[in-house]
JSON list of C-alpha atoms in Angstrom, two decimals:
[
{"chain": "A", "resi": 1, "resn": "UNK", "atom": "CA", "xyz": [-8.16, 19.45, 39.11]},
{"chain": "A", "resi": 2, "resn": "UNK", "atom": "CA", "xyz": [-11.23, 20.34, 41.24]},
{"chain": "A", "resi": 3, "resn": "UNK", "atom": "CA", "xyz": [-10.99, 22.71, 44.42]},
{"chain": "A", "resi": 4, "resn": "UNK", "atom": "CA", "xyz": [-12.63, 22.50, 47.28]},
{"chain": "A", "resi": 5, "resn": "UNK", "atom": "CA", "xyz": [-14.81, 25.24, 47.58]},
{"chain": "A", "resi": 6, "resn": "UNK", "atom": "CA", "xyz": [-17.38, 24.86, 50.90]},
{"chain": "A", "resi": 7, "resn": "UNK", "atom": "CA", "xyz": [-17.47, 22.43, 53.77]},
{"chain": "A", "resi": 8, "resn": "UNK", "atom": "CA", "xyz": [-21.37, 22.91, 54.92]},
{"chain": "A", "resi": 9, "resn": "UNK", "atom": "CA", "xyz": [-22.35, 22.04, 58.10]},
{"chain": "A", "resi": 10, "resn": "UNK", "atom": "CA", "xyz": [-26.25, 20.32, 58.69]},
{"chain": "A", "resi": 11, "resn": "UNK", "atom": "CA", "xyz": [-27.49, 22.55, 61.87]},
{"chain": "A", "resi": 12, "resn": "UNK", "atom": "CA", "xyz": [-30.35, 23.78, 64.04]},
{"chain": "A", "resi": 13, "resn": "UNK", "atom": "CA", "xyz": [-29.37, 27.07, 64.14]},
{"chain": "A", "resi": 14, "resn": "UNK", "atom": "CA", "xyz": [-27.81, 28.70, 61.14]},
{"chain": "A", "resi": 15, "resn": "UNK", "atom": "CA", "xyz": [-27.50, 31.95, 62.56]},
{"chain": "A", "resi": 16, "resn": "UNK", "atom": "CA", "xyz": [-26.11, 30.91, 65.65]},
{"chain": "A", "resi": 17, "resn": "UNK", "atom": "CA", "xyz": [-23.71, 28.97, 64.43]},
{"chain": "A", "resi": 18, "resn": "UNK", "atom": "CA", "xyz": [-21.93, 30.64, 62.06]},
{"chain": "A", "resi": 19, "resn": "UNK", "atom": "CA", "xyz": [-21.84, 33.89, 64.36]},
{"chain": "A", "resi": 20, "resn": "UNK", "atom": "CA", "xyz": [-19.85, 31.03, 65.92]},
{"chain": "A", "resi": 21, "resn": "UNK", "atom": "CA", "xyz": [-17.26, 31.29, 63.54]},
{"chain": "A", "resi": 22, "resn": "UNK", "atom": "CA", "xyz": [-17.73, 34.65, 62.26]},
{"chain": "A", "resi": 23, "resn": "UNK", "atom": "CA", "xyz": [-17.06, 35.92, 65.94]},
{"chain": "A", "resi": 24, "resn": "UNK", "atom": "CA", "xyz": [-14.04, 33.04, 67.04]},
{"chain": "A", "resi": 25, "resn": "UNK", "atom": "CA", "xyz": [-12.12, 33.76, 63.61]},
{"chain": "A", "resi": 26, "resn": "UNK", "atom": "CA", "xyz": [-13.07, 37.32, 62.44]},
{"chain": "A", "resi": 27, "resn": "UNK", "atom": "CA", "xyz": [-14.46, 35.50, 59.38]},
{"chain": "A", "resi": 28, "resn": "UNK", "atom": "CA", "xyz": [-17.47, 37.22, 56.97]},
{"chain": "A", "resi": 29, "resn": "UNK", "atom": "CA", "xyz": [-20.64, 36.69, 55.69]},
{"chain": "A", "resi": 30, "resn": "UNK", "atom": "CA", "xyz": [-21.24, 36.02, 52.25]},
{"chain": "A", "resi": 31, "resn": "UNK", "atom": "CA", "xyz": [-24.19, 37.87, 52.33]},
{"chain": "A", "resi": 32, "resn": "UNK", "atom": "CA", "xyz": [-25.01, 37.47, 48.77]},
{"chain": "A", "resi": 33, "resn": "UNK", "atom": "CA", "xyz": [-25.83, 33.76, 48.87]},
{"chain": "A", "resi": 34, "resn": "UNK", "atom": "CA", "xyz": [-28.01, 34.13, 52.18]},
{"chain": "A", "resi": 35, "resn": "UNK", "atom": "CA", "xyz": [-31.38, 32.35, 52.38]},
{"chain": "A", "resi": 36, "resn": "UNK", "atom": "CA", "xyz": [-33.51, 31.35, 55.03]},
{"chain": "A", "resi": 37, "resn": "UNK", "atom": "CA", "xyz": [-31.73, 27.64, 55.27]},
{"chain": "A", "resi": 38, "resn": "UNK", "atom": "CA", "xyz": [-28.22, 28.49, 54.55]},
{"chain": "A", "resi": 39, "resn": "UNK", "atom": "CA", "xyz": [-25.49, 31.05, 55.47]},
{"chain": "A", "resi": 40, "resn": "UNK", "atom": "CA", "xyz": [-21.84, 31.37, 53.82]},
{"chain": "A", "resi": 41, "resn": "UNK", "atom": "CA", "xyz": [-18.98, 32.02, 55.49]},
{"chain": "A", "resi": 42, "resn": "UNK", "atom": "CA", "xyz": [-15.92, 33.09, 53.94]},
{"chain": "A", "resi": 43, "resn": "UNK", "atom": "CA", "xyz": [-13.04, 31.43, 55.27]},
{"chain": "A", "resi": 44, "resn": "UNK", "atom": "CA", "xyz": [-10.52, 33.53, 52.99]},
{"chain": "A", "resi": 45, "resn": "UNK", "atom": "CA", "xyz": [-9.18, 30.44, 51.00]},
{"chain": "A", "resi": 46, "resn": "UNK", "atom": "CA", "xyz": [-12.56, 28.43, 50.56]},
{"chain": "A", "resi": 47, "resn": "UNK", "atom": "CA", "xyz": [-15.79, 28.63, 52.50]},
{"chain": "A", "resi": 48, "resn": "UNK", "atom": "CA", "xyz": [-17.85, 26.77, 54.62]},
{"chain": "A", "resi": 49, "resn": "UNK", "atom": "CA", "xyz": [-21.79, 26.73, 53.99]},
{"chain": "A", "resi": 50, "resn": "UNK", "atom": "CA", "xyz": [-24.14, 26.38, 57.24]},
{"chain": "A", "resi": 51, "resn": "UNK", "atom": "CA", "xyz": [-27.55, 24.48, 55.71]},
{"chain": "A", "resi": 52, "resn": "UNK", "atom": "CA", "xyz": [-30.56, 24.79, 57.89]},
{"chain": "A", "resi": 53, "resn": "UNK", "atom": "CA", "xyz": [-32.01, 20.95, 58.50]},
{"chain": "A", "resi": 54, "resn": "UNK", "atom": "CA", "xyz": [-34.97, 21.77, 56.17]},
{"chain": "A", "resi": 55, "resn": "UNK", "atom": "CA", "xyz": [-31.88, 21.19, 53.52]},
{"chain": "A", "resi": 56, "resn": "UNK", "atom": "CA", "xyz": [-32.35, 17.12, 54.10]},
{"chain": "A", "resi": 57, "resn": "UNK", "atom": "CA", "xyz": [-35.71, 17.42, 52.04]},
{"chain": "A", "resi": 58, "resn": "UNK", "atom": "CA", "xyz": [-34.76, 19.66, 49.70]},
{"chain": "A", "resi": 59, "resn": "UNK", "atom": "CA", "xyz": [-31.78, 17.66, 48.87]},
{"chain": "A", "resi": 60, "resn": "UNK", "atom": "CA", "xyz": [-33.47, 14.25, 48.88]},
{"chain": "A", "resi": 61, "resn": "UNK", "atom": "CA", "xyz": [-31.03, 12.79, 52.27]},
{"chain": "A", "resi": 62, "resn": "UNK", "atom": "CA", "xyz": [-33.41, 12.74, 54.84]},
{"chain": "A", "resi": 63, "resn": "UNK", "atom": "CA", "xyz": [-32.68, 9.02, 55.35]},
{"chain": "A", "resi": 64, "resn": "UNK", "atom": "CA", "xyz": [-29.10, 9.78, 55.75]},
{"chain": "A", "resi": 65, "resn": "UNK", "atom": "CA", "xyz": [-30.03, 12.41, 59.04]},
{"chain": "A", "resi": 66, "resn": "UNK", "atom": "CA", "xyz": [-30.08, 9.81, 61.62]},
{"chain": "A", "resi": 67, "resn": "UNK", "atom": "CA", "xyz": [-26.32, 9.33, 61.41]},
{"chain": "A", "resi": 68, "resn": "UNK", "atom": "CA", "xyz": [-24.16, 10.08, 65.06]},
{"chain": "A", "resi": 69, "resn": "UNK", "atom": "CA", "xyz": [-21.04, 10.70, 65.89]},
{"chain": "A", "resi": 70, "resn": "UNK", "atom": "CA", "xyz": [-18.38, 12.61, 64.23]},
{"chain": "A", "resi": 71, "resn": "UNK", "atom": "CA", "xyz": [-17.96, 12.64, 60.46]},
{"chain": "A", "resi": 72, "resn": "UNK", "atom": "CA", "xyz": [-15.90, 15.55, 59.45]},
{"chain": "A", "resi": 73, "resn": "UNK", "atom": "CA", "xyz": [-13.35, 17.18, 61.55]},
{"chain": "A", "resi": 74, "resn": "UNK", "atom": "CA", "xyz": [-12.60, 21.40, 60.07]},
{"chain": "A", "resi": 75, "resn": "UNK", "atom": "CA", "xyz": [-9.04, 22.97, 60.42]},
{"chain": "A", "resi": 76, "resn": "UNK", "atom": "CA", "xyz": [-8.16, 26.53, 60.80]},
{"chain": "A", "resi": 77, "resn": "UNK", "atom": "CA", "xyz": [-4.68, 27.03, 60.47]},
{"chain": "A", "resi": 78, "resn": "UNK", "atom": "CA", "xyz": [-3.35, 30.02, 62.74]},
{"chain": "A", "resi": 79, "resn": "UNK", "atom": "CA", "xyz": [-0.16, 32.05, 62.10]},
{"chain": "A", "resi": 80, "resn": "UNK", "atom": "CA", "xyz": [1.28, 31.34, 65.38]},
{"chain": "A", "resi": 81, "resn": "UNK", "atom": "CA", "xyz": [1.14, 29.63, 67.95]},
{"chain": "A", "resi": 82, "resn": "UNK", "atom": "CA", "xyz": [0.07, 32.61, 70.15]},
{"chain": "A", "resi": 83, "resn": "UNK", "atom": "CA", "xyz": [-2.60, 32.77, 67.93]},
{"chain": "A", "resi": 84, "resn": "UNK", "atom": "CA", "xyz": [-3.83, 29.27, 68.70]},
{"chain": "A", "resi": 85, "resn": "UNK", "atom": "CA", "xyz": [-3.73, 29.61, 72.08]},
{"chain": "A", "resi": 86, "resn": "UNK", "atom": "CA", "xyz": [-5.73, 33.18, 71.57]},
{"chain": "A", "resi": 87, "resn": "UNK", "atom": "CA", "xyz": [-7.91, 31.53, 68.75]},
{"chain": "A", "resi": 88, "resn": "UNK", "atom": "CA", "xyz": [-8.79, 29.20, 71.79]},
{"chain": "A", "resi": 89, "resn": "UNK", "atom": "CA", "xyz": [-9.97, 31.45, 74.00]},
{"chain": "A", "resi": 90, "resn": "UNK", "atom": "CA", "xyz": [-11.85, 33.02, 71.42]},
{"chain": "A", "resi": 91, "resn": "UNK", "atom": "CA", "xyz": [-13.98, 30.15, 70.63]},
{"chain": "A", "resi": 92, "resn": "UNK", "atom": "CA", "xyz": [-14.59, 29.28, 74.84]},
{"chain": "A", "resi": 93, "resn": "UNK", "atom": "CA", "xyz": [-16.16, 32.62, 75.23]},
{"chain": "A", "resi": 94, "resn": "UNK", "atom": "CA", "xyz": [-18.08, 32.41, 71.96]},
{"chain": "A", "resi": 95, "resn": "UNK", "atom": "CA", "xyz": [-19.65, 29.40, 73.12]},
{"chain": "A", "resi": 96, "resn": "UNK", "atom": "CA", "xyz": [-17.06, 26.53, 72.50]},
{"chain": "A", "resi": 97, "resn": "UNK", "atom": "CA", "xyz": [-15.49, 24.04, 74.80]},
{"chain": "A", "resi": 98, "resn": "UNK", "atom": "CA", "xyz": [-12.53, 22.97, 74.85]},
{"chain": "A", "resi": 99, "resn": "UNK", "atom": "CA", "xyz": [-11.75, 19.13, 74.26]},
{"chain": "A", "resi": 100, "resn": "UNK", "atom": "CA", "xyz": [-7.89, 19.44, 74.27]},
{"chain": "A", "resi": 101, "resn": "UNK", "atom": "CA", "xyz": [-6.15, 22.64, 75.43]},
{"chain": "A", "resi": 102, "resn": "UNK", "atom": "CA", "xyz": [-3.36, 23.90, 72.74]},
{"chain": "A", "resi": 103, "resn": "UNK", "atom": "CA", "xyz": [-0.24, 21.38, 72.85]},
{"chain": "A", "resi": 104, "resn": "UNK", "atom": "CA", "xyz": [2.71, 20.12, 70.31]},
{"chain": "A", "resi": 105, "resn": "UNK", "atom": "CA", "xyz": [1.63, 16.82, 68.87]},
{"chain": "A", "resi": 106, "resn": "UNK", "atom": "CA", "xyz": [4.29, 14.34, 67.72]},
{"chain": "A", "resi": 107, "resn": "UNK", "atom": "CA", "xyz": [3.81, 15.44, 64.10]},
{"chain": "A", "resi": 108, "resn": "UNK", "atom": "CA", "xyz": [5.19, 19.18, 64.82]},
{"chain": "A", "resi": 109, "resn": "UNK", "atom": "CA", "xyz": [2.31, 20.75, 65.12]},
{"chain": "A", "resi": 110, "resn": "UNK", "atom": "CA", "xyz": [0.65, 23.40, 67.61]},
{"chain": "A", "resi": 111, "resn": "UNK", "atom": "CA", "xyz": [-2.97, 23.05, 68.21]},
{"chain": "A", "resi": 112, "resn": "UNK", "atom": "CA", "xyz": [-6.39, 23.25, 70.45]},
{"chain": "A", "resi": 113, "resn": "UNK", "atom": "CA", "xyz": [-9.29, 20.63, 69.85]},
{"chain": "A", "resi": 114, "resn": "UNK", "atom": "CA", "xyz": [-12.06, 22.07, 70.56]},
{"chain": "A", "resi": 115, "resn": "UNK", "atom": "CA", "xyz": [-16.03, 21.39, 70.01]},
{"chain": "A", "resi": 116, "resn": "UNK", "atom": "CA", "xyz": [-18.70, 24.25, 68.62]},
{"chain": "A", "resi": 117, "resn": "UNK", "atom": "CA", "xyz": [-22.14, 24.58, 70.33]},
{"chain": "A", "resi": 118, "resn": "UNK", "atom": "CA", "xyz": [-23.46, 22.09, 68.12]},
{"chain": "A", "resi": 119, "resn": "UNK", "atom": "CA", "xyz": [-21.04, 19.70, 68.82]},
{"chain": "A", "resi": 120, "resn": "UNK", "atom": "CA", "xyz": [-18.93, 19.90, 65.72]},
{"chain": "A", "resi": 121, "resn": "UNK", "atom": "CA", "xyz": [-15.28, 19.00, 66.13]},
{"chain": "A", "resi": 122, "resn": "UNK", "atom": "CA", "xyz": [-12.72, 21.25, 64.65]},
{"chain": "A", "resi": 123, "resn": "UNK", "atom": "CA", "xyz": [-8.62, 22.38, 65.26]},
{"chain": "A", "resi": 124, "resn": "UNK", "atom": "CA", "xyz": [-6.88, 25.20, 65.44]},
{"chain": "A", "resi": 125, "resn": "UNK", "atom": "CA", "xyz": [-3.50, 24.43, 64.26]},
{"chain": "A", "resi": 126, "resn": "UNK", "atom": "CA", "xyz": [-0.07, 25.90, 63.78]},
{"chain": "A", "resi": 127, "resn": "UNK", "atom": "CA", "xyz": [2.86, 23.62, 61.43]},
{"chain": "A", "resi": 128, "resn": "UNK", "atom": "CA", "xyz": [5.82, 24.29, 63.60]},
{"chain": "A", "resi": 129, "resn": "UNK", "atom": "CA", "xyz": [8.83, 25.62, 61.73]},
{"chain": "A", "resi": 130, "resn": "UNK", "atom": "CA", "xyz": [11.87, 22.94, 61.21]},
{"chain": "A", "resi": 131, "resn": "UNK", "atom": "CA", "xyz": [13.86, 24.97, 64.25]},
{"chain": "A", "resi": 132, "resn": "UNK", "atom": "CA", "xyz": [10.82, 24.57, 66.59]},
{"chain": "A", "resi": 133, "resn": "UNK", "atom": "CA", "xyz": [10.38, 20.72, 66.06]},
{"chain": "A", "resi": 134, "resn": "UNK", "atom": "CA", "xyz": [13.15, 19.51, 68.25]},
{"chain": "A", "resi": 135, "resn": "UNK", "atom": "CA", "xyz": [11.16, 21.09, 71.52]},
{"chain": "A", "resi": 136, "resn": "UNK", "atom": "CA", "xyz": [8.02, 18.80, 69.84]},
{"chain": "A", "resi": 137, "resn": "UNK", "atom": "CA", "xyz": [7.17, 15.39, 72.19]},
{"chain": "A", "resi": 138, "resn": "UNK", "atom": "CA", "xyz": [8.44, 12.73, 71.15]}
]
């Protein structure tokens, strides 16, 4: 079976944004695969790849770069739900904004929606133990 090893992100400013993520989740740099088009990031379990837009050419998509809209959403899974709600914060003051503060959803878990200064979507999530469910919404 294959694993999943990067998600890459298409942006304007690869520097930028992954210092995004570098800073918000204490995240590092694989600084052996660095280039001028693309930082690495490693996530600790896989990776996520931030490709410069000059990538488009080089990879023979450019007529796929006029999409809009969202088309991936990234999860970062916390250890707790204080760390969600600090996780949170973390991303606001790196440069983040908030789209839906930290709540219990109705399938038991603790998370923050929240958009990157490129307007990427992503969660921070925490699966609520069995004894914590009950206090979930139903």
């Amino acid at each position: 079976m294959a694993n999943l090893s990067y998600v890459n992100i298409f942006c304007k400013d690869i520097i930028k944004l992954s210092n995004f993520y570098i800073k918000t989740f204490n995240f590092k740099e694989i600084k052996e695969i660095r280039s001028p088009i693309f930082r690495g990031v490693d996530t600790g379990k896989s990776a996520i790849g931030f490709n410069a837009l000059a990538v488009y050419n080089l990879l023979e998509i450019k007529k796929f770069s006029k999409t809009s809209g969202a088309k991936f959403l990234l999860n970062f899974d916390a250890r707790s739900m204080a760390e969600v709600d600090l996780l949170t914060k973390k991303a606001i003051k790196n440069g983040g904004k908030v789209i839906k503060n930290p709540y219990r959803t109705y399938y038991h878990w603790y998370q923050s929606v929240v958009i990157d200064p490129e307007k990427n979507i992503f969660r921070i999530n925490k699966v609520l133990p069995a004894k914590d469910r009950s206090q979930a919404p139903k």
